[in-house]
Coordinates of C-alpha atoms and ligand atoms in Angstrom, one line a residue:
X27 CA 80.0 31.1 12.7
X28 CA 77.9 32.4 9.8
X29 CA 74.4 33.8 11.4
X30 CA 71.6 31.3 9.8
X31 CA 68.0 33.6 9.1
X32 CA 66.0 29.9 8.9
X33 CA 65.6 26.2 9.9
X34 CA 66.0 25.5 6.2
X35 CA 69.4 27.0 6.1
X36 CA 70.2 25.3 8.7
X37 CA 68.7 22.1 8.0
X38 CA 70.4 22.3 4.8
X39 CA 74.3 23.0 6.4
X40 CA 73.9 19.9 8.5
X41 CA 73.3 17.8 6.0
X42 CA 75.8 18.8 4.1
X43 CA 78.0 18.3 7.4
X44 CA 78.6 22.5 7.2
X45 CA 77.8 22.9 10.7
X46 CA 76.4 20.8 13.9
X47 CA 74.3 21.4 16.6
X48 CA 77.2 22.0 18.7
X49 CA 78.4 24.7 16.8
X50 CA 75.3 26.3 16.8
X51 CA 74.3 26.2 20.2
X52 CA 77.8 27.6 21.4
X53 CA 77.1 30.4 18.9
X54 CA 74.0 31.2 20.7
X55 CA 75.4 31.2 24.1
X56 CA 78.3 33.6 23.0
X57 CA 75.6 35.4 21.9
X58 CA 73.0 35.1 24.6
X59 CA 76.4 36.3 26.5
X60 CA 77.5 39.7 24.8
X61 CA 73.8 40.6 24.7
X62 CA 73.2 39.9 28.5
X63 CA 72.3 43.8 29.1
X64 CA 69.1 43.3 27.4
X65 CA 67.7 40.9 30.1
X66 CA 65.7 39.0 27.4
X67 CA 66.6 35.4 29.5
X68 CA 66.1 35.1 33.1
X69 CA 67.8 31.8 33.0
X70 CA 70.2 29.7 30.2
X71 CA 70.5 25.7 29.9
X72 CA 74.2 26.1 28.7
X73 CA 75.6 22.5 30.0
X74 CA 71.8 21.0 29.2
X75 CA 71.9 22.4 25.3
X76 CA 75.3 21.3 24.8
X77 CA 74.4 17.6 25.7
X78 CA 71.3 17.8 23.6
X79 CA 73.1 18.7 21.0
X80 CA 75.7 16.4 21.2
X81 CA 72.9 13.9 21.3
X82 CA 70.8 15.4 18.2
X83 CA 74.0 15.6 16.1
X84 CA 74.5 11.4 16.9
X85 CA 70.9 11.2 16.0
X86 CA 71.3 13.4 12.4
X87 CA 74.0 11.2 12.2
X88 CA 72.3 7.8 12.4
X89 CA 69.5 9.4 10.4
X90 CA 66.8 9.7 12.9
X91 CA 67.0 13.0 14.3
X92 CA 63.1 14.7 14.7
X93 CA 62.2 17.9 12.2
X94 CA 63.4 20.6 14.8
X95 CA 67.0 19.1 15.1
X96 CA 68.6 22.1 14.6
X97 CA 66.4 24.5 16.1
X98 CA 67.2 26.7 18.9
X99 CA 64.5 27.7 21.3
X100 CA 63.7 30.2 24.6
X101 CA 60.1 29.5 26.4
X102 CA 58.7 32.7 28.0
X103 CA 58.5 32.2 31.4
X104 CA 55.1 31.2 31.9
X105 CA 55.3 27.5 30.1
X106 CA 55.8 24.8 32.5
X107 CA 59.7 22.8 30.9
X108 CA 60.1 20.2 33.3
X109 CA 62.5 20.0 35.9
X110 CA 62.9 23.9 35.3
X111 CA 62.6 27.0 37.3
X112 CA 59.3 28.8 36.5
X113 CA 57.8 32.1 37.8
X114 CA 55.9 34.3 35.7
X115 CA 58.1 36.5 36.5
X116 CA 56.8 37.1 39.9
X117 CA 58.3 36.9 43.1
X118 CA 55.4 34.7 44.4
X119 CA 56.5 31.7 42.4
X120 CA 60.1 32.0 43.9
X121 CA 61.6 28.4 44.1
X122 CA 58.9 27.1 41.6
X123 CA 60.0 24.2 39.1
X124 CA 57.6 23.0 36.6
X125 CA 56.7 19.0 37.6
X126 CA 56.0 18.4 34.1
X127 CA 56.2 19.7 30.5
X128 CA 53.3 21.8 28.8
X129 CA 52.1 20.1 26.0
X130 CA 53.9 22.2 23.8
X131 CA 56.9 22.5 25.3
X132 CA 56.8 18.2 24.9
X133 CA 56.2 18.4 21.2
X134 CA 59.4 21.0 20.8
X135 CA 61.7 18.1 22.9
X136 CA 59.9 15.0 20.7
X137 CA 61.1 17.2 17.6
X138 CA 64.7 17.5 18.7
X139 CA 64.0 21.4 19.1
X140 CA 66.7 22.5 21.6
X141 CA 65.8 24.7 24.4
X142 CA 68.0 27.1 25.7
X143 CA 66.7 29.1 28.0
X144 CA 64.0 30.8 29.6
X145 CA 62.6 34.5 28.9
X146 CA 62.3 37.1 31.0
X147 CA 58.3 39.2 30.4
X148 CA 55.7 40.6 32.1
X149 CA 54.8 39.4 35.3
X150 CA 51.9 37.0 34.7
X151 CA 51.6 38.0 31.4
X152 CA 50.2 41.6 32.5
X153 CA 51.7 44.0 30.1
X154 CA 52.5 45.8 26.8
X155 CA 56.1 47.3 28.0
X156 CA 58.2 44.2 30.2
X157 CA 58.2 46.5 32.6
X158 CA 56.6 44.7 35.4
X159 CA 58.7 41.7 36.1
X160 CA 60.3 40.8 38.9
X161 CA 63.8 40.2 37.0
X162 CA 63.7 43.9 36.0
X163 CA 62.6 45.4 32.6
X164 CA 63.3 43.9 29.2
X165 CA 65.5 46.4 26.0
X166 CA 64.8 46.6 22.7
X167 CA 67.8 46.2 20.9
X168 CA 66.9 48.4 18.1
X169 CA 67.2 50.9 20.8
X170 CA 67.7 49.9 23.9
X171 CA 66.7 53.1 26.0
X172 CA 63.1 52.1 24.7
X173 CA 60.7 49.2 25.7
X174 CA 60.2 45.9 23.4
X175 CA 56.4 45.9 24.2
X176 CA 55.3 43.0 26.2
X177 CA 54.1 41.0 27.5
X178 CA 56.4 38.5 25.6
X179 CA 59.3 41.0 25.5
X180 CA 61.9 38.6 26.2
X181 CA 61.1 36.0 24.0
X182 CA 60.8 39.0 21.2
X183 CA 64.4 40.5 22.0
X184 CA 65.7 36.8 22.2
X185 CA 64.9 36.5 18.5
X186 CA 65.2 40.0 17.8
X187 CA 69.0 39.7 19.1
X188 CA 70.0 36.4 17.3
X189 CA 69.8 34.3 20.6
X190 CA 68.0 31.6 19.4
X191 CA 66.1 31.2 16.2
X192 CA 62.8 30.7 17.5
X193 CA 61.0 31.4 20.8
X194 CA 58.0 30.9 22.4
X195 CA 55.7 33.4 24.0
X196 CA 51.5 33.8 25.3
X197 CA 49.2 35.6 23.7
X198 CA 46.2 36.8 25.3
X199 CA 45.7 40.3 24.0
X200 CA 48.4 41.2 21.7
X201 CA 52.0 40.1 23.8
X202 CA 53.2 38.2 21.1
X203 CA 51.9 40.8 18.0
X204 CA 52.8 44.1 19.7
X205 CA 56.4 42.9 21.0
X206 CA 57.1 41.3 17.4
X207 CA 55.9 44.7 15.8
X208 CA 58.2 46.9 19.0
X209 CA 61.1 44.7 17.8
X210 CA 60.8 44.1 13.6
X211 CA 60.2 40.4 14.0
X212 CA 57.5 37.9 13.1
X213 CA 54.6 37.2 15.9
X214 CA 52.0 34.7 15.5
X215 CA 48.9 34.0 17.5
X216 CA 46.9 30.7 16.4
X217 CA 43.3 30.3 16.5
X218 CA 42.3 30.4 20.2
X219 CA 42.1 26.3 21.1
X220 CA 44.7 25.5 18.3
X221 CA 47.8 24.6 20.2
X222 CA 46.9 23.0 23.9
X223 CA 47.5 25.6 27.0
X224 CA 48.3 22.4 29.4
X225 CA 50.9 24.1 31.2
X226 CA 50.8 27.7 30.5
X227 CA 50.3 29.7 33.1
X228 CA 47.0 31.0 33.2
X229 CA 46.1 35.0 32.9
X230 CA 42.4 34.8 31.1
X231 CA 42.1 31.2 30.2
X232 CA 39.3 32.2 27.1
X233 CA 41.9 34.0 25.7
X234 CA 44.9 32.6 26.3
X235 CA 47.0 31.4 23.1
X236 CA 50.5 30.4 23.0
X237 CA 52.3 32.2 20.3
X238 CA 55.8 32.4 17.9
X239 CA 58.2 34.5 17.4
X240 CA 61.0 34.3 14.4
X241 CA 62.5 36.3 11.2
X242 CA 60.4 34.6 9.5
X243 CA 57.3 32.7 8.0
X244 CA 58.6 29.1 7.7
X245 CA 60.5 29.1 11.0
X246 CA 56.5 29.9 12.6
X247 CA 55.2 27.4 10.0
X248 CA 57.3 24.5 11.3
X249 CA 56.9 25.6 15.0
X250 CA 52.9 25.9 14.6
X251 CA 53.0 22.5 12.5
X252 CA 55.1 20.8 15.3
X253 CA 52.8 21.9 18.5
X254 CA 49.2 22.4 17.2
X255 CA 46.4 19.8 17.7
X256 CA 44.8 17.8 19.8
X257 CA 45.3 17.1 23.6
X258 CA 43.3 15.0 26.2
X259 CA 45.0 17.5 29.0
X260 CA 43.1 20.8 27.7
X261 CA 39.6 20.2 27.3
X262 CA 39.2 23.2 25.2
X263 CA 41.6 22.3 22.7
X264 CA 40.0 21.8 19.1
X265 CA 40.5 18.4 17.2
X266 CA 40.4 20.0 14.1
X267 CA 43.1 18.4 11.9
X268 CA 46.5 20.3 12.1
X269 CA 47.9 21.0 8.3
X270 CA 51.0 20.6 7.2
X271 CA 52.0 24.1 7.6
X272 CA 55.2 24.0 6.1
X273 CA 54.1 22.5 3.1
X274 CA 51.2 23.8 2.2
X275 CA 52.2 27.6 2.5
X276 CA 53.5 29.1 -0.7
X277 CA 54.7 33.2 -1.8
X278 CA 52.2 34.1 -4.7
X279 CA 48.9 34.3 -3.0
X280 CA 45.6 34.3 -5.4
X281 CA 44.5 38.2 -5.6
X282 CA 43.0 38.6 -2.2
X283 CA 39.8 40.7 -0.5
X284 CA 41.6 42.7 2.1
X285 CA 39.5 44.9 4.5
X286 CA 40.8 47.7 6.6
X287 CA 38.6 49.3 9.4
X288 CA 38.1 53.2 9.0
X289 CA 38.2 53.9 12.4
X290 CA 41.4 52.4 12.8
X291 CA 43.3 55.1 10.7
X292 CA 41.3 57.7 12.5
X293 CA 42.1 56.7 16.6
X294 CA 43.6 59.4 18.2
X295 CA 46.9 58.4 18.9
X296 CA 47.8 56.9 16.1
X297 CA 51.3 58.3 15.3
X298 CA 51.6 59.4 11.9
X299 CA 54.8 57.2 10.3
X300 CA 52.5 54.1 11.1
X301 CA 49.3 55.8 9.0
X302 CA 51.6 56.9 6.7
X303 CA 53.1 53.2 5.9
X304 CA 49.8 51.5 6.3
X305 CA 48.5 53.6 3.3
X306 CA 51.6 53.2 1.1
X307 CA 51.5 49.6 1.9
X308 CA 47.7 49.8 0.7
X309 CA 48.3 51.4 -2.4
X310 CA 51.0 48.2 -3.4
X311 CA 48.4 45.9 -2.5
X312 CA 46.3 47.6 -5.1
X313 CA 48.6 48.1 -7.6
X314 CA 49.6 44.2 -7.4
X315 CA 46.0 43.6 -8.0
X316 CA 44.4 43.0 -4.7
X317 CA 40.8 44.2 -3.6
X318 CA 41.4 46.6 -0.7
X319 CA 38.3 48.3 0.9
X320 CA 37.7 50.7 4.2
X321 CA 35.0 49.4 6.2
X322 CA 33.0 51.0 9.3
X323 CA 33.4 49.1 12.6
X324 CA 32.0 50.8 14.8
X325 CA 32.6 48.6 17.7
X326 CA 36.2 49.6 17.9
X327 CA 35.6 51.8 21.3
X328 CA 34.0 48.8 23.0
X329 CA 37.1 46.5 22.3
X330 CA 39.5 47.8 25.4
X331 CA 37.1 48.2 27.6
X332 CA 35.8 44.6 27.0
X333 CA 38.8 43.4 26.8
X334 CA 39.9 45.0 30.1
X335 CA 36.8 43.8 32.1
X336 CA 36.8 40.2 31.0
X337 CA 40.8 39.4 31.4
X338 CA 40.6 41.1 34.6
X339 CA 37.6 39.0 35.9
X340 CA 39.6 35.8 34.9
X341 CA 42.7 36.6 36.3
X342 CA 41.4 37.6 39.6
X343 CA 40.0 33.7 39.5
X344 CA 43.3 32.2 38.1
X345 CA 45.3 33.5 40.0
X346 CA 43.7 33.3 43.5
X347 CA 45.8 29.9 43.7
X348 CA 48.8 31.8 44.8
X349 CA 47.9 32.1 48.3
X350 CA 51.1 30.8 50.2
X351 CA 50.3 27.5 50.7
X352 CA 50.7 25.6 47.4
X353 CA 53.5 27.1 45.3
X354 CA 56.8 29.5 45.6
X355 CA 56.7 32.1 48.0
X356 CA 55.1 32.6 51.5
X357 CA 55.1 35.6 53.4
X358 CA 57.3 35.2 56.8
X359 CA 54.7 37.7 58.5
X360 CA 51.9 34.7 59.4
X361 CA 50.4 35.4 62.8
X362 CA 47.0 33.8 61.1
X363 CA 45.9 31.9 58.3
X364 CA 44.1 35.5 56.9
X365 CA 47.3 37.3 57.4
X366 CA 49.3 34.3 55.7
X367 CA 47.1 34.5 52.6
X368 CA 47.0 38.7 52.7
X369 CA 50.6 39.1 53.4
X370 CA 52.0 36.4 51.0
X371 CA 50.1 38.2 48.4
X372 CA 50.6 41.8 48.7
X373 CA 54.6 41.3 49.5
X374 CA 54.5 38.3 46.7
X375 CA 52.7 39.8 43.6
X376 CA 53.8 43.1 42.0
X377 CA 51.3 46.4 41.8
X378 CA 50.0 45.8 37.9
X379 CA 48.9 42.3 38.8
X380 CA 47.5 43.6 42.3
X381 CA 45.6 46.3 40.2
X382 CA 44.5 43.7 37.9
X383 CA 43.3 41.5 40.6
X384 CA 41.0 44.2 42.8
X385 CA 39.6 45.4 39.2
X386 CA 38.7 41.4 38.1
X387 CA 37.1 41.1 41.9
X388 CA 35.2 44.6 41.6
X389 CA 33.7 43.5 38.4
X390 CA 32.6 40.2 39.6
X391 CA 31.1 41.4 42.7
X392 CA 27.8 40.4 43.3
X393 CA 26.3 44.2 43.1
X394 CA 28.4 44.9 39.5
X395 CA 28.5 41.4 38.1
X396 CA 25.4 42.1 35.8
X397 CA 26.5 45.7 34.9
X398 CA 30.0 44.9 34.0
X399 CA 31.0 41.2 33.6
X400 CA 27.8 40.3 32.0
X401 CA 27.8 42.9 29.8
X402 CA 31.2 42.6 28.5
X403 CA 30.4 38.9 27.8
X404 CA 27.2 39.8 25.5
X405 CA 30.0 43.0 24.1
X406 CA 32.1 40.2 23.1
X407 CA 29.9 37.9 21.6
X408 CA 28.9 41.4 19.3
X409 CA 32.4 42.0 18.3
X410 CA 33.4 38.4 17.3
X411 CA 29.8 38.0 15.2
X412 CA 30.7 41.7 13.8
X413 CA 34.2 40.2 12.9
X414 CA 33.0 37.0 11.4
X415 CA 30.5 38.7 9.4
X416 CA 33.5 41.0 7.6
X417 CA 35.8 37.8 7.1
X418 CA 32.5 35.8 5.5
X419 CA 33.0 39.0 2.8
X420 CA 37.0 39.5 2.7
X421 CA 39.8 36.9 3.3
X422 CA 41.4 39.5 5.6
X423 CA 41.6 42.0 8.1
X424 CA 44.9 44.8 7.3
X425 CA 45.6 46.9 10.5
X426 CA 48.4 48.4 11.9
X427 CA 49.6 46.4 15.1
X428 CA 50.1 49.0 17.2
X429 CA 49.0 52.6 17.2
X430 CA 52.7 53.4 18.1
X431 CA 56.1 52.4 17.9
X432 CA 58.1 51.5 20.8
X433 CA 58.0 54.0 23.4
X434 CA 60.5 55.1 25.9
X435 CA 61.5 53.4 29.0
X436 CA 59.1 54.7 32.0
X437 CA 57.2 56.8 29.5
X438 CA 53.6 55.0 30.5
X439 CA 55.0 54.8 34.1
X440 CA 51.9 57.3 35.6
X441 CA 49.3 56.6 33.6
X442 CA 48.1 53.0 33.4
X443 CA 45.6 53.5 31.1
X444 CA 48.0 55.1 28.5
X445 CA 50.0 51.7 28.6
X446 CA 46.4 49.9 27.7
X447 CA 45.9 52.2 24.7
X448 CA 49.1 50.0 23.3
X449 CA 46.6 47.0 23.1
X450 CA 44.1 49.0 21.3
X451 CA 44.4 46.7 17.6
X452 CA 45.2 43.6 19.1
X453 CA 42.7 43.0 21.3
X454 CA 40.1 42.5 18.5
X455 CA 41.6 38.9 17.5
X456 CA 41.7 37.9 21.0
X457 CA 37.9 38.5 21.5
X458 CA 36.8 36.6 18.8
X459 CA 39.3 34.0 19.3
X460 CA 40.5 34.6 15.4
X461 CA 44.2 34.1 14.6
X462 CA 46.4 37.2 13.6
X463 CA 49.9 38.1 12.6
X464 CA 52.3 40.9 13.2
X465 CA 54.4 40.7 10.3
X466 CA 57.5 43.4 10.0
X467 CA 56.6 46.5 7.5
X468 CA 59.7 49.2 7.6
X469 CA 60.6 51.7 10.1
X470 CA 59.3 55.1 11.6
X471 CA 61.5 58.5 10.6
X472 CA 63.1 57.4 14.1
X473 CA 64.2 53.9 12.3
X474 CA 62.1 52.0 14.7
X475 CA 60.5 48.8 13.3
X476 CA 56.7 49.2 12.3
X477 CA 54.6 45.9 12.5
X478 CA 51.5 45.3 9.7
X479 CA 48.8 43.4 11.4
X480 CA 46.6 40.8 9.5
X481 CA 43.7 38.9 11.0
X482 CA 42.0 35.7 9.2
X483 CA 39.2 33.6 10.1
X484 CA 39.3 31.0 12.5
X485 CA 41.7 27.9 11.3
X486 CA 42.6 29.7 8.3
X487 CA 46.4 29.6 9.4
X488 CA 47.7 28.7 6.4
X489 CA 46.0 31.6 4.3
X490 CA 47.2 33.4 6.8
X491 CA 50.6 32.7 6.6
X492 CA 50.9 32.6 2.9
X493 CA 49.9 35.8 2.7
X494 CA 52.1 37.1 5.3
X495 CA 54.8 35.4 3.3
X496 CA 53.7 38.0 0.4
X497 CA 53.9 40.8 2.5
X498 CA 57.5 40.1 3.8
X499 CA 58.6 40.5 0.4
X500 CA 56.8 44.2 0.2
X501 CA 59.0 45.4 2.5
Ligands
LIG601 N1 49.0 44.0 27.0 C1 47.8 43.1 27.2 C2 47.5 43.0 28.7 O1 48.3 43.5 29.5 C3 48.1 41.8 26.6 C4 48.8 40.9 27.5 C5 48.9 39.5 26.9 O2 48.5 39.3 25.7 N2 49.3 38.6 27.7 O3 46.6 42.4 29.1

């Protein structure tokens, strides 16, 4: 069977009775099979997606099929499908299955979106590399003795690989930008509050965004369309009208304002292929008569450091649920209720979470809570008013994604803080809530991918994606 690059290439075949959903969901599996070394799935729905499909293709049939019949789909695994295993990929979850479907994961299924599996990542979300999960680490298959980035690296390498067309993954820092950029795909976090998190996991539930990965800009456009808006289970979702995405983006953007921060180019670490590309690709934008201007942020050092205190305070929060007693696992070593809760948790959880989980406490201790929490909050509020003000002058923000491309298996393994430095451009979106797009933009001399960031203002998605559409044709 011919590879399809797009819903519409697909929609169009199965109208024209050129290929079903049968076919295509036994094309995935053979390919979901001969790409098995990657570890992007942790489980497939093979006899479950072939009755779906046999169902959507009576439904195409009769003329009432929904407008994702024909789509293929893997959930990261951290996005409660009901009925279904789920574990963050953590051993403390063992034996979990979801009771009910996230809200997203219930508008995929209304739309006759078929899923097929579920992706491995980064154990609670906790990660740039998909090196911390209980299921064992993730490949990039553009090189498979290097990471794909993380935390969403399964869902990345799922699309990256051709085993499904789109997939879904969370965003709460950059793990669905930074494993689209490691891998040379698309990767798209909303507007914090734009698609409900009932039933996602929770990691830092002020940041957390579901996200989409595909090869390309409609295939996010449909997805986003389908399971954006408004939800009486999350509270903080926004009610703000959802567009039709799909329709109203287009591939000739007007001449845009396009700002780049200075001290972006000039962070150490910034490997030298990826400066190199971002200023050719500046110099097209020119010449195809865009305004492009540096800009000073000097907030830039504050954004990890922010970044780090405030996920870590939440997750130590979120995830003190896991104590033994409601879900998954429970230690067998339980001589007292104290040593049920201490041992389920240090044998259950795996060390970046547990490192994760004493920083979060540290920094909301009582005697640090004002020096470190506190202050991060009013850091925060600093860098999303700094942001705002530069996207009330220019309709975009150009970065790089990543300050690197991906990087070798066990190559952060000693040095924690290294692995953070990943994060170090995609944090900024994340603290002021803003949606941002990795969008593919070439290769380093090594002929690994290299993703182009952009960041619009809040609800401007469809800007957004149009112009992303532009870019994908710059190459
Ligand atoms: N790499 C970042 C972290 O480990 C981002 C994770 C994410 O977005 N879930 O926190």
């Amino acid at each position: 069977m011919k590879e399809y690059s797009s819903l519409n290439l697909i929609r169009e075949d199965l109208k024209n009775g050129l290929t079903s959903c049968s076919e295509l969901v036994n094309h995935y599996l053979e390919k979901i099979e001969s790409t098995k070394h990657l570890n992007a799935l942790i489980e497939t729905y093979a006899d479950e997606a072939i009755a779906k499909a046999q169902l959507i293709d009576r439904k195409l049939t009769q003329g009432n099929a929904g407008r994702l019949a024909g789509m293929v789909v893997t959930i990261k695994d951290v996005i409660c499908h009901k009925d279904h295993k789920l574990s963050a990929a953590s051993s403390i979850l063992e034996g979990f299955e979801a009771q009910f479907n996230g809200t997203a994961i219930q508008k995929l299924l209304d739309e006759d979106a078929i899923i097929i599996g579920r992706n491995n990542c980064d154990e609670f979300a906790m990660g740039s590399s998909n090196e911390n999960s209980a299921f064992g680490k993730v490949l990039n298959a553009a090189d498979t003795t290097r990471v794909p980035g993380g935390s969403s690296g399964g869902s990345a390498v799922a699309v990256q690989a051709g085993m499904c067309l789109v997939s879904l993954g969370s965003d709460t820092g950059g793990s669905v930008r930074q494993p689209a950029a490691f891998c040379g795909i698309v990767g798209m976090k909303p507007t914090y509050s734009r698609i409900s998190r009932h039933g996602l996991i929770a990691y830092a539930s002020s940041f957390d965004c579901i996200g989409i990965f595909a090869k390309n800009i409609s295939d996010v456009a449909i997805t986003l369309e389908v399971i954006s808006g408004k939800d009486e289970y999350d509270s903080t979702v926004s009610t703000t009208d959802v567009p039709n995405y799909s329709h109203e983006i287009g591939t000739h953007p007007k001449k845009r304002k396009i700002a780049y921060i200075k001290e972006t180019l000039n962070a150490q670490g910034l490997n030298n292929d990826i400066k190199q590309n971002f200023n050719t690709l500046i110099s097209k934008l020119k010449s195809d008569g865009h305004t492009v201007e540096a800009v000073d942020f000097p907030l830039l050092d504050y954004m990890l450091p922010t970044y780090y205190i405030l996920t870590t305070a939440e997750a130590s929060s979120n995830l003190s649920r896991f104590d033994g007693v409601r879900y998954g696992y429970r230690s067998k070593n339980t001589t007292s209720l104290e040593a049920m809760y201490k041992n389920t948790r240090s044998e259950g959880l795996g060390v970046e979470v547990k490192r994760r989980i004493m920083l979060g406490t540290f920094v909301l201790s009582a005697s640090y809570y004002d020096a470190y929490y506190n202050k991060a909050q009013k850091v925060r509020r600093l860098i999303r008013d700094a942001t705002k003000e530069l996207l009330a002058a220019y309709d975009f923000i150009l970065m790089p994604t990543t300050p690197t491309t991906a990087f070798k298996i066990g190559e952060h393994d000693a040095d924690p803080l290294a692995m953070y430095l990943a994060d170090l451009y995609t944090v900024q979106a994340s603290l002021a809530g803003l949606p941002a797009i990795s969008v593919p933009s070439g290769h380093d001399n090594l002929g690994l991918p290299v993703g182009i960031q952009v960041i619009a203002d809040d609800f401007e998605e469809v800007k957004l994606l149009s112009f992303s559409n532009y870019l994908m044709t710059l190459g």
